[in-house]
Short mmCIF file of C-alpha atoms in Angstrom, two decimals:
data_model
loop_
_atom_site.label_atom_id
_atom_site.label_comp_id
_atom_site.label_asym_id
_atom_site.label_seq_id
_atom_site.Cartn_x
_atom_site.Cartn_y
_atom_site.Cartn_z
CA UNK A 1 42.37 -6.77 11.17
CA UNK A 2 40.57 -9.72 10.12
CA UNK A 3 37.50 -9.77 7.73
CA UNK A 4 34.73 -10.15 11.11
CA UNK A 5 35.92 -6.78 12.28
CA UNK A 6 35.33 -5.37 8.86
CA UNK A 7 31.91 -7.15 8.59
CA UNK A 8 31.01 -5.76 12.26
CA UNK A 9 32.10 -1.96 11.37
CA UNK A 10 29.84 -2.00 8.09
CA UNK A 11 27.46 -3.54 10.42
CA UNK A 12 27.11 -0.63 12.68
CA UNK A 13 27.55 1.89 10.00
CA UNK A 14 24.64 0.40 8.44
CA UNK A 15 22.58 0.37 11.89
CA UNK A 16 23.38 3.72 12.67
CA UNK A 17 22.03 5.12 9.23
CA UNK A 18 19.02 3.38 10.18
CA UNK A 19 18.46 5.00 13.51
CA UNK A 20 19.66 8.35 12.30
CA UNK A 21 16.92 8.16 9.41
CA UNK A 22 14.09 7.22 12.10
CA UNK A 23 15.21 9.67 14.45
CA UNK A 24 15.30 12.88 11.79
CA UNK A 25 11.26 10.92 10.53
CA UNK A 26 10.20 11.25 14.85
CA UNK A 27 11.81 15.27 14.92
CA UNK A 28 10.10 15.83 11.73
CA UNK A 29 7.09 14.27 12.58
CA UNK A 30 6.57 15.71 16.06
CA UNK A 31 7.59 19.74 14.50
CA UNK A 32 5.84 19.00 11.11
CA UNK A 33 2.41 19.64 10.15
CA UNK A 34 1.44 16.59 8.86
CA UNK A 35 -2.23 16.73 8.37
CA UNK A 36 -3.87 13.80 6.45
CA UNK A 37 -4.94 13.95 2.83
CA UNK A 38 -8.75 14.52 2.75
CA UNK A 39 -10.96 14.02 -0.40
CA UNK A 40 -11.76 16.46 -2.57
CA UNK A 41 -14.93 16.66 -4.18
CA UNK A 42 -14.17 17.79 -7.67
CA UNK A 43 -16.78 19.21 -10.09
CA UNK A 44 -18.58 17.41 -12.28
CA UNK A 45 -17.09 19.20 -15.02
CA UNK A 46 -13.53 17.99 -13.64
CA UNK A 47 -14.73 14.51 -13.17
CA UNK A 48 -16.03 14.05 -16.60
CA UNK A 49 -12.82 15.97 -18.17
CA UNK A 50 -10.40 13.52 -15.83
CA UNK A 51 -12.24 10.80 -17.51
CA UNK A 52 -12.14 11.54 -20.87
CA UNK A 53 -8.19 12.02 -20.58
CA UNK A 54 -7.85 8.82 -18.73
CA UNK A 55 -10.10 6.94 -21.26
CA UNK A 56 -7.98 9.12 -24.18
CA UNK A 57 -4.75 7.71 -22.68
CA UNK A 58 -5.90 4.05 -22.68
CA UNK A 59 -6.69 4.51 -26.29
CA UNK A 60 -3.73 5.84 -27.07
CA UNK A 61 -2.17 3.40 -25.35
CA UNK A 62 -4.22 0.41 -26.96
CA UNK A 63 -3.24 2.12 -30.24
CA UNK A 64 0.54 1.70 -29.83
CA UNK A 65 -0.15 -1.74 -28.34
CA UNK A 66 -1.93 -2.55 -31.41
CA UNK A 67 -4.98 -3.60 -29.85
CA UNK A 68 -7.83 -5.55 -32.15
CA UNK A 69 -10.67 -3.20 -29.57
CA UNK A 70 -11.70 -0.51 -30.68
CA UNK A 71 -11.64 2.63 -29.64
CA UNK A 72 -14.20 3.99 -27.49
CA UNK A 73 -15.02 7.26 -29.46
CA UNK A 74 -14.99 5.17 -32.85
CA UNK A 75 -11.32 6.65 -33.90
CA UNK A 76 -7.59 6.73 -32.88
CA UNK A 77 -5.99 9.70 -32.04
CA UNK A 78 -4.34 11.74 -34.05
CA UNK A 79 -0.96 14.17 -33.76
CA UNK A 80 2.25 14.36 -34.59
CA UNK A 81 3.55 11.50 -32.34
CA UNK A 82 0.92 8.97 -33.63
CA UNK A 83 2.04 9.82 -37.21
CA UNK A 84 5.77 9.61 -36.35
CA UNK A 85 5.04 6.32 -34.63
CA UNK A 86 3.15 5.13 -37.97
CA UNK A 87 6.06 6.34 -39.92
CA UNK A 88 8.49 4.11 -37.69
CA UNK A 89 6.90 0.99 -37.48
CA UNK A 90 6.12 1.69 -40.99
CA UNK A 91 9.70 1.14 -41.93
CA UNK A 92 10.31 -1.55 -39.49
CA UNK A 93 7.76 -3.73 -41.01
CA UNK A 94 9.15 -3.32 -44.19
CA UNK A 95 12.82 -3.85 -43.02
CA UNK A 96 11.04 -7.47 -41.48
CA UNK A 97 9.25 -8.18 -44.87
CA UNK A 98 12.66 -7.36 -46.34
CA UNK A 99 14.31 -9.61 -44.53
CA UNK A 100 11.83 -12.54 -44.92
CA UNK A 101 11.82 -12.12 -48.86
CA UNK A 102 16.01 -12.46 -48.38
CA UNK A 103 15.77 -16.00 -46.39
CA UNK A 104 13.37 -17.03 -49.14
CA UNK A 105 15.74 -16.45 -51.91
CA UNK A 106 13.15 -13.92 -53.79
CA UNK A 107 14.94 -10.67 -52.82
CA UNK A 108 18.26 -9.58 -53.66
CA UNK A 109 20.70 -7.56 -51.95
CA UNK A 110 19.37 -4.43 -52.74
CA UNK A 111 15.53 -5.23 -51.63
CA UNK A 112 14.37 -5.26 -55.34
CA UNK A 113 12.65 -8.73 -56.56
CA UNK A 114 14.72 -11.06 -58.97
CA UNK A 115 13.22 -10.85 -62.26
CA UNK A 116 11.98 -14.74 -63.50
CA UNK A 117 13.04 -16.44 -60.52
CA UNK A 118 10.58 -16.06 -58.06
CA UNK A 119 10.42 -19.65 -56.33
CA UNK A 120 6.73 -20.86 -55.67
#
């Protein structure tokens, strides 16, 4: 067989997965009930609590982003992933100033400054 024939079978295997997919949507559409999505009016309780947690997220999220804006309540949040988070970027920061100190010669291997020879 050449390589057309190929081509022209995955061709019709990929039409027929088509129309098999909108025929099973037009049974399950017609023998569904498929009623549409109507608004719910929510509480004002819920409203303000939905909010709060959205306006908590972007915080939190402005927080890791390390965002100059503060926060809308005045403070960050605080848990156990914020401090873990503080802890990691923590040492990352100091692996980078690490690092910088090495390419200027005033660190040596070990991380500890050179004693006298601090360049300036």
């Amino acid at each position: 067989m050449s390589d057309t024939n190929y081509n022209l079978i995955v061709l019709y295997v990929i039409l027929g997965a088509c129309a098999a997919v909108m025929c099973s949507y037009a049974v399950a559409r017609l023998t569904g009930n498929f009623e549409e999505a109507e608004f719910q009016n929510f509480s004002n309780e819920q409203v303000e609590y939905m909010r709060q947690v959205r306006q908590r997220n972007l915080d939190y999220l402005g927080w890791m982003m390390r965002s100059k804006r503060p926060s809308s309540e005045g403070r960050l949040p605080v848990g156990h992933q914020c401090r873990c988070l503080t802890i990691i970027t923590s040492v990352r920061r100091l692996r980078l100033d690490v690092v910088s100190e090495k390419r200027r010669g005033d660190v040596d291997e070990t991380g500890d400054q050179r004693d006298g020879e601090r360049q300036g």
